[in-house]
PDB file of C-alpha atoms in Angstrom:
ATOM      1  CA  ASN A 287     -16.399   8.481 -15.358  1.00  0.00           C
ATOM      2  CA  ALA A 288     -12.862   9.671 -16.097  1.00  0.00           C
ATOM      3  CA  GLY A 289     -12.128  10.967 -12.565  1.00  0.00           C
ATOM      4  CA  VAL A 290      -8.524  12.193 -12.476  1.00  0.00           C
ATOM      5  CA  THR A 291      -6.611  12.015 -15.765  1.00  0.00           C
ATOM      6  CA  GLN A 292      -2.849  12.374 -16.002  1.00  0.00           C
ATOM      7  CA  THR A 293      -0.676  12.780 -19.089  1.00  0.00           C
ATOM      8  CA  PRO A 294       1.728  11.485 -20.165  1.00  0.00           C
ATOM      9  CA  LYS A 295       1.760   7.967 -18.694  1.00  0.00           C
ATOM     10  CA  PHE A 296       5.487   7.501 -19.275  1.00  0.00           C
ATOM     11  CA  GLN A 297       8.360   9.914 -19.917  1.00  0.00           C
ATOM     12  CA  VAL A 298      12.119   9.664 -20.199  1.00  0.00           C
ATOM     13  CA  LEU A 299      14.152  12.841 -19.839  1.00  0.00           C
ATOM     14  CA  LYS A 300      17.815  13.685 -19.939  1.00  0.00           C
ATOM     15  CA  THR A 301      19.315  15.595 -17.024  1.00  0.00           C
ATOM     16  CA  GLY A 302      18.625  19.305 -17.443  1.00  0.00           C
ATOM     17  CA  GLN A 303      15.589  18.935 -19.692  1.00  0.00           C
ATOM     18  CA  SER A 304      12.275  20.434 -18.702  1.00  0.00           C
ATOM     19  CA  MET A 305       8.753  19.111 -18.932  1.00  0.00           C
ATOM     20  CA  THR A 306       5.241  19.646 -17.636  1.00  0.00           C
ATOM     21  CA  LEU A 307       3.010  16.917 -16.235  1.00  0.00           C
ATOM     22  CA  GLN A 308      -0.666  17.546 -16.855  1.00  0.00           C
ATOM     23  CA  CYS A 309      -3.586  16.670 -14.611  1.00  0.00           C
ATOM     24  CA  ALA A 310      -7.309  17.224 -15.024  1.00  0.00           C
ATOM     25  CA  GLN A 311     -10.284  16.204 -12.888  1.00  0.00           C
ATOM     26  CA  ASP A 312     -13.949  16.126 -13.831  1.00  0.00           C
ATOM     27  CA  MET A 313     -15.434  15.764 -10.346  1.00  0.00           C
ATOM     28  CA  ASN A 314     -15.790  19.500  -9.672  1.00  0.00           C
ATOM     29  CA  HIS A 315     -13.335  19.158  -6.785  1.00  0.00           C
ATOM     30  CA  ASN A 316     -11.884  22.243  -5.172  1.00  0.00           C
ATOM     31  CA  SER A 317      -8.541  20.816  -4.072  1.00  0.00           C
ATOM     32  CA  MET A 318      -5.806  19.218  -6.136  1.00  0.00           C
ATOM     33  CA  TYR A 319      -2.479  17.662  -5.197  1.00  0.00           C
ATOM     34  CA  TRP A 320       0.767  16.352  -6.663  1.00  0.00           C
ATOM     35  CA  TYR A 321       2.537  13.424  -4.974  1.00  0.00           C
ATOM     36  CA  ARG A 322       5.611  11.423  -5.824  1.00  0.00           C
ATOM     37  CA  GLN A 323       5.957   7.746  -4.987  1.00  0.00           C
ATOM     38  CA  ASP A 324       9.337   6.146  -4.416  1.00  0.00           C
ATOM     39  CA  PRO A 325      10.014   2.565  -3.281  1.00  0.00           C
ATOM     40  CA  GLY A 326       9.803   2.178   0.503  1.00  0.00           C
ATOM     41  CA  MET A 327       8.807   5.804   1.030  1.00  0.00           C
ATOM     42  CA  GLY A 328       5.094   5.793   0.383  1.00  0.00           C
ATOM     43  CA  LEU A 329       3.565   8.910  -1.133  1.00  0.00           C
ATOM     44  CA  ARG A 330       5.072  12.317  -0.464  1.00  0.00           C
ATOM     45  CA  LEU A 331       3.292  15.582  -1.172  1.00  0.00           C
ATOM     46  CA  ILE A 332       5.053  17.939  -3.584  1.00  0.00           C
ATOM     47  CA  TYR A 333       2.532  20.783  -3.937  1.00  0.00           C
ATOM     48  CA  TYR A 334      -1.159  21.254  -3.432  1.00  0.00           C
ATOM     49  CA  SER A 335      -3.866  23.717  -4.396  1.00  0.00           C
ATOM     50  CA  ALA A 336      -6.597  24.129  -1.815  1.00  0.00           C
ATOM     51  CA  SER A 337      -8.764  26.026  -4.293  1.00  0.00           C
ATOM     52  CA  GLU A 338      -8.566  27.666  -7.690  1.00  0.00           C
ATOM     53  CA  GLY A 339      -6.028  30.474  -7.601  1.00  0.00           C
ATOM     54  CA  THR A 340      -3.982  29.166  -4.666  1.00  0.00           C
ATOM     55  CA  THR A 341      -0.989  26.855  -4.438  1.00  0.00           C
ATOM     56  CA  ASP A 342       1.158  25.794  -1.496  1.00  0.00           C
ATOM     57  CA  LYS A 343       4.294  23.755  -0.925  1.00  0.00           C
ATOM     58  CA  GLY A 344       4.119  20.266   0.432  1.00  0.00           C
ATOM     59  CA  GLU A 345       6.797  18.063   1.933  1.00  0.00           C
ATOM     60  CA  VAL A 346       9.181  17.889  -1.063  1.00  0.00           C
ATOM     61  CA  PRO A 347       8.700  20.975  -3.313  1.00  0.00           C
ATOM     62  CA  ASN A 348      12.307  21.638  -4.347  1.00  0.00           C
ATOM     63  CA  GLY A 349      12.893  21.376  -8.086  1.00  0.00           C
ATOM     64  CA  TYR A 350       9.205  21.686  -8.970  1.00  0.00           C
ATOM     65  CA  ASN A 351       6.685  24.377  -9.839  1.00  0.00           C
ATOM     66  CA  VAL A 352       2.931  24.129 -10.214  1.00  0.00           C
ATOM     67  CA  SER A 353       0.111  26.005 -11.904  1.00  0.00           C
ATOM     68  CA  ARG A 354      -3.571  25.765 -11.061  1.00  0.00           C
ATOM     69  CA  LEU A 355      -4.786  26.677 -14.524  1.00  0.00           C
ATOM     70  CA  ASN A 356      -8.482  26.556 -13.610  1.00  0.00           C
ATOM     71  CA  LYS A 357     -10.689  24.496 -11.314  1.00  0.00           C
ATOM     72  CA  ARG A 358     -10.172  21.353 -13.421  1.00  0.00           C
ATOM     73  CA  GLU A 359      -6.458  21.473 -14.194  1.00  0.00           C
ATOM     74  CA  PHE A 360      -3.309  21.411 -12.063  1.00  0.00           C
ATOM     75  CA  SER A 361       0.086  21.031 -13.770  1.00  0.00           C
ATOM     76  CA  LEU A 362       3.498  20.145 -12.368  1.00  0.00           C
ATOM     77  CA  ARG A 363       6.645  21.486 -14.043  1.00  0.00           C
ATOM     78  CA  LEU A 364      10.209  20.297 -13.783  1.00  0.00           C
ATOM     79  CA  GLU A 365      12.407  23.155 -15.021  1.00  0.00           C
ATOM     80  CA  SER A 366      15.715  21.259 -15.010  1.00  0.00           C
ATOM     81  CA  ALA A 367      15.231  17.551 -14.423  1.00  0.00           C
ATOM     82  CA  ALA A 368      17.647  15.637 -12.197  1.00  0.00           C
ATOM     83  CA  PRO A 369      18.091  11.865 -11.737  1.00  0.00           C
ATOM     84  CA  SER A 370      16.736  12.258  -8.168  1.00  0.00           C
ATOM     85  CA  GLN A 371      13.412  13.183  -9.729  1.00  0.00           C
ATOM     86  CA  THR A 372      13.026   9.727 -11.244  1.00  0.00           C
ATOM     87  CA  SER A 373       9.782   8.591  -9.664  1.00  0.00           C
ATOM     88  CA  VAL A 374       6.122   7.890 -10.209  1.00  0.00           C
ATOM     89  CA  TYR A 375       4.053  11.063  -9.979  1.00  0.00           C
ATOM     90  CA  PHE A 376       0.424  11.018  -8.915  1.00  0.00           C
ATOM     91  CA  CYS A 377      -2.109  13.770  -9.176  1.00  0.00           C
ATOM     92  CA  ALA A 378      -5.090  13.690  -6.817  1.00  0.00           C
ATOM     93  CA  SER A 379      -8.160  15.753  -6.074  1.00  0.00           C
ATOM     94  CA  SER A 380     -10.633  16.130  -3.240  1.00  0.00           C
ATOM     95  CA  GLY A 381     -13.806  18.058  -2.613  1.00  0.00           C
ATOM     96  CA  THR A 382     -12.386  19.749   0.467  1.00  0.00           C
ATOM     97  CA  GLY A 383      -9.277  19.441   2.624  1.00  0.00           C
ATOM     98  CA  GLU A 384     -11.097  16.955   4.830  1.00  0.00           C
ATOM     99  CA  SER A 385     -12.360  14.745   2.007  1.00  0.00           C
ATOM    100  CA  PRO A 386     -10.597  11.573   0.838  1.00  0.00           C
ATOM    101  CA  LEU A 387      -8.313  11.962  -2.155  1.00  0.00           C
ATOM    102  CA  HIS A 388      -9.047  10.489  -5.574  1.00  0.00           C
ATOM    103  CA  PHE A 389      -5.910   9.602  -7.524  1.00  0.00           C
ATOM    104  CA  GLY A 390      -4.986   9.465 -11.186  1.00  0.00           C
ATOM    105  CA  ASN A 391      -3.074   6.506 -12.627  1.00  0.00           C
ATOM    106  CA  GLY A 392       0.318   8.156 -12.441  1.00  0.00           C
ATOM    107  CA  THR A 393       3.137   9.333 -14.677  1.00  0.00           C
ATOM    108  CA  ARG A 394       6.276   7.204 -14.635  1.00  0.00           C
ATOM    109  CA  LEU A 395       9.252   9.532 -15.105  1.00  0.00           C
ATOM    110  CA  THR A 396      12.833   8.450 -15.639  1.00  0.00           C
ATOM    111  CA  VAL A 397      15.634  11.009 -15.710  1.00  0.00           C
ATOM    112  CA  THR A 398      18.935   9.760 -17.106  1.00  0.00           C
TER     113      THR A 398
ATOM    114  CA  GLY B 744       6.370  16.177  10.168  1.00  0.00           C
ATOM    115  CA  GLN B 745       3.943  13.485  11.212  1.00  0.00           C
ATOM    116  CA  GLN B 746       5.045   9.904  10.692  1.00  0.00           C
ATOM    117  CA  LEU B 747       3.004   6.785  10.136  1.00  0.00           C
ATOM    118  CA  ASN B 748       4.465   3.352  10.792  1.00  0.00           C
ATOM    119  CA  GLN B 749       2.726   0.716   8.714  1.00  0.00           C
ATOM    120  CA  SER B 750       3.295  -2.986   9.258  1.00  0.00           C
ATOM    121  CA  PRO B 751       4.002  -5.478   7.990  1.00  0.00           C
ATOM    122  CA  GLN B 752       5.975  -4.225   4.997  1.00  0.00           C
ATOM    123  CA  SER B 753       5.018  -7.312   2.998  1.00  0.00           C
ATOM    124  CA  MET B 754       2.899 -10.433   3.346  1.00  0.00           C
ATOM    125  CA  PHE B 755       2.827 -13.710   1.440  1.00  0.00           C
ATOM    126  CA  ILE B 756      -0.335 -15.699   2.103  1.00  0.00           C
ATOM    127  CA  GLN B 757      -2.386 -18.536   0.679  1.00  0.00           C
ATOM    128  CA  GLU B 758      -5.731 -17.906  -0.930  1.00  0.00           C
ATOM    129  CA  GLY B 759      -8.463 -18.141   1.664  1.00  0.00           C
ATOM    130  CA  GLU B 760      -6.376 -16.881   4.568  1.00  0.00           C
ATOM    131  CA  ASP B 761      -7.259 -13.786   6.549  1.00  0.00           C
ATOM    132  CA  VAL B 762      -4.936 -10.762   6.500  1.00  0.00           C
ATOM    133  CA  SER B 763      -4.314  -8.063   9.068  1.00  0.00           C
ATOM    134  CA  MET B 764      -2.210  -4.920   8.765  1.00  0.00           C
ATOM    135  CA  ASN B 765      -1.961  -1.810  10.902  1.00  0.00           C
ATOM    136  CA  CYS B 766      -0.668   1.715  11.179  1.00  0.00           C
ATOM    137  CA  THR B 767       0.518   3.540  14.243  1.00  0.00           C
ATOM    138  CA  SER B 768       1.579   7.092  14.888  1.00  0.00           C
ATOM    139  CA  SER B 769       2.847   9.266  17.705  1.00  0.00           C
ATOM    140  CA  SER B 770       0.418  11.974  16.517  1.00  0.00           C
ATOM    141  CA  ILE B 771      -3.350  12.201  16.672  1.00  0.00           C
ATOM    142  CA  PHE B 772      -5.333  12.020  13.445  1.00  0.00           C
ATOM    143  CA  ASN B 773      -8.887  13.160  12.721  1.00  0.00           C
ATOM    144  CA  THR B 774      -9.426  10.763   9.837  1.00  0.00           C
ATOM    145  CA  TRP B 775      -7.943   7.432   8.838  1.00  0.00           C
ATOM    146  CA  LEU B 776      -8.071   6.230   5.252  1.00  0.00           C
ATOM    147  CA  TRP B 777      -7.119   2.915   3.688  1.00  0.00           C
ATOM    148  CA  TYR B 778      -6.133   2.751   0.015  1.00  0.00           C
ATOM    149  CA  LYS B 779      -5.228  -0.112  -2.321  1.00  0.00           C
ATOM    150  CA  GLN B 780      -2.886   0.302  -5.273  1.00  0.00           C
ATOM    151  CA  ASP B 781      -2.899  -2.210  -8.121  1.00  0.00           C
ATOM    152  CA  PRO B 782       0.224  -2.499 -10.288  1.00  0.00           C
ATOM    153  CA  GLY B 783       0.488   0.389 -12.731  1.00  0.00           C
ATOM    154  CA  GLU B 784      -2.427   2.281 -11.272  1.00  0.00           C
ATOM    155  CA  GLY B 785      -3.100   4.951  -8.692  1.00  0.00           C
ATOM    156  CA  PRO B 786      -4.309   4.273  -5.144  1.00  0.00           C
ATOM    157  CA  VAL B 787      -8.030   3.648  -4.783  1.00  0.00           C
ATOM    158  CA  LEU B 788      -9.907   4.437  -1.576  1.00  0.00           C
ATOM    159  CA  LEU B 789     -11.161   1.328   0.264  1.00  0.00           C
ATOM    160  CA  ILE B 790     -12.438   2.630   3.587  1.00  0.00           C
ATOM    161  CA  ALA B 791     -12.629   6.011   5.333  1.00  0.00           C
ATOM    162  CA  LEU B 792     -12.881   6.310   9.133  1.00  0.00           C
ATOM    163  CA  TYR B 793     -13.926   9.558  10.794  1.00  0.00           C
ATOM    164  CA  LYS B 794     -14.514   8.811  14.498  1.00  0.00           C
ATOM    165  CA  ALA B 795     -12.353   7.283  17.197  1.00  0.00           C
ATOM    166  CA  GLY B 796     -13.485   3.719  17.838  1.00  0.00           C
ATOM    167  CA  GLU B 797     -15.324   3.510  14.507  1.00  0.00           C
ATOM    168  CA  LEU B 798     -15.413   0.037  12.954  1.00  0.00           C
ATOM    169  CA  THR B 799     -16.365  -0.039   9.266  1.00  0.00           C
ATOM    170  CA  SER B 800     -16.739  -2.884   6.798  1.00  0.00           C
ATOM    171  CA  ASN B 801     -16.674  -2.938   3.008  1.00  0.00           C
ATOM    172  CA  GLY B 802     -17.341  -6.464   1.809  1.00  0.00           C
ATOM    173  CA  ARG B 803     -14.482  -8.663   3.046  1.00  0.00           C
ATOM    174  CA  LEU B 804     -12.612  -5.631   4.378  1.00  0.00           C
ATOM    175  CA  THR B 805     -12.938  -4.325   7.928  1.00  0.00           C
ATOM    176  CA  ALA B 806     -11.090  -1.327   9.323  1.00  0.00           C
ATOM    177  CA  GLN B 807     -11.071   0.356  12.718  1.00  0.00           C
ATOM    178  CA  PHE B 808     -10.132   3.844  13.913  1.00  0.00           C
ATOM    179  CA  GLY B 809      -8.230   3.373  17.183  1.00  0.00           C
ATOM    180  CA  ILE B 810      -9.636   4.819  20.396  1.00  0.00           C
ATOM    181  CA  THR B 811      -6.459   6.804  21.003  1.00  0.00           C
ATOM    182  CA  ARG B 812      -6.741   8.261  17.444  1.00  0.00           C
ATOM    183  CA  LYS B 813      -3.127   7.204  16.896  1.00  0.00           C
ATOM    184  CA  ASP B 814      -3.684   3.893  15.151  1.00  0.00           C
ATOM    185  CA  SER B 815      -5.826   1.977  12.706  1.00  0.00           C
ATOM    186  CA  PHE B 816      -5.995  -1.558  11.374  1.00  0.00           C
ATOM    187  CA  LEU B 817      -7.302  -3.185   8.214  1.00  0.00           C
ATOM    188  CA  ASN B 818      -8.429  -6.805   8.032  1.00  0.00           C
ATOM    189  CA  ILE B 819      -9.149  -8.746   4.853  1.00  0.00           C
ATOM    190  CA  SER B 820     -11.047 -12.000   5.292  1.00  0.00           C
ATOM    191  CA  ALA B 821     -10.880 -15.038   3.007  1.00  0.00           C
ATOM    192  CA  SER B 822      -8.300 -13.528   0.665  1.00  0.00           C
ATOM    193  CA  ILE B 823      -8.537 -14.059  -3.088  1.00  0.00           C
ATOM    194  CA  PRO B 824      -5.908 -13.575  -5.832  1.00  0.00           C
ATOM    195  CA  SER B 825      -7.260 -10.155  -6.834  1.00  0.00           C
ATOM    196  CA  ASP B 826      -6.445  -8.848  -3.345  1.00  0.00           C
ATOM    197  CA  VAL B 827      -2.829  -8.646  -4.513  1.00  0.00           C
ATOM    198  CA  GLY B 828      -1.465  -5.108  -4.396  1.00  0.00           C
ATOM    199  CA  ILE B 829      -0.057  -2.463  -2.107  1.00  0.00           C
ATOM    200  CA  TYR B 830      -2.205  -1.268   0.776  1.00  0.00           C
ATOM    201  CA  PHE B 831      -1.630   2.197   2.224  1.00  0.00           C
ATOM    202  CA  CYS B 832      -2.953   3.748   5.366  1.00  0.00           C
ATOM    203  CA  ALA B 833      -3.257   7.525   5.491  1.00  0.00           C
ATOM    204  CA  GLY B 834      -4.042   9.866   8.330  1.00  0.00           C
ATOM    205  CA  LEU B 835      -5.455  13.377   8.149  1.00  0.00           C
ATOM    206  CA  GLY B 836      -3.924  15.689  10.729  1.00  0.00           C
ATOM    207  CA  ALA B 837      -5.705  17.309  13.627  1.00  0.00           C
ATOM    208  CA  GLY B 838      -5.902  21.037  14.180  1.00  0.00           C
ATOM    209  CA  GLY B 839      -5.982  23.963  11.787  1.00  0.00           C
ATOM    210  CA  THR B 840      -6.485  23.561   8.083  1.00  0.00           C
ATOM    211  CA  SER B 841      -6.328  19.990   6.861  1.00  0.00           C
ATOM    212  CA  TYR B 842      -5.123  20.795   3.366  1.00  0.00           C
ATOM    213  CA  GLY B 843      -1.910  19.000   2.538  1.00  0.00           C
ATOM    214  CA  LYS B 844      -1.783  17.259   5.891  1.00  0.00           C
ATOM    215  CA  LEU B 845      -2.620  13.759   4.684  1.00  0.00           C
ATOM    216  CA  THR B 846       0.246  11.527   5.810  1.00  0.00           C
ATOM    217  CA  PHE B 847       0.771   8.139   4.162  1.00  0.00           C
ATOM    218  CA  GLY B 848       2.227   4.966   5.588  1.00  0.00           C
ATOM    219  CA  GLN B 849       4.979   3.188   3.681  1.00  0.00           C
ATOM    220  CA  GLY B 850       2.600   0.543   2.353  1.00  0.00           C
ATOM    221  CA  THR B 851       2.056  -3.197   2.817  1.00  0.00           C
ATOM    222  CA  ILE B 852       2.751  -5.346  -0.245  1.00  0.00           C
ATOM    223  CA  LEU B 853       0.307  -8.264  -0.308  1.00  0.00           C
ATOM    224  CA  THR B 854       0.929 -11.398  -2.354  1.00  0.00           C
ATOM    225  CA  VAL B 855      -1.736 -14.095  -2.485  1.00  0.00           C
ATOM    226  CA  HIS B 856      -0.785 -17.570  -3.692  1.00  0.00           C
ATOM    227  CA  PRO B 857      -3.609 -19.537  -5.331  1.00  0.00           C
TER     228      PRO B 857
END
């Protein structure tokens, strides 16, 4: 089973460039999430989508936008990348808001 | 927002030793989750706890949901080299909608020496 699939696995951007991180899940989950992971800070929620057609801000949404394209796919866009956005980005999904999250393997982003 | 304090931050142990780590919070949680993250991969769910006082085992892993609903611990018995990784606790907030209210601890980095 694929579970949660993220692309790309690695990306290097220059300051000011834009890019979209893709995420797809095949578990028929309703909810999807984007987290960033930085050393010593655990996982912090950027945006989430409780169900298809809805998105909401998390703890650290500034500099990001999201699109819930359909039930399977949830993308994260950086319009103008900054060095502070260098991080590992994880997409996750869950059946409901009370269900445990299932994570993808991450996208390692470096902004120079 | 809600904060989780996870300790210890790192552990260096010999193969065969038992390991204990815990998370505490000033807030009440409805659910406690423990995840493990291997290098280069995403976190994987180890144990989920849904009731105060609940004690759950998964092989060599045992976790408990504290009676006060403000803490949880994870024990690993007879550690082996593949236990190496980062362990995260996570709590799901009480009250209202739960979406987006999963709070993560800072992680415990476990190193096991053969």
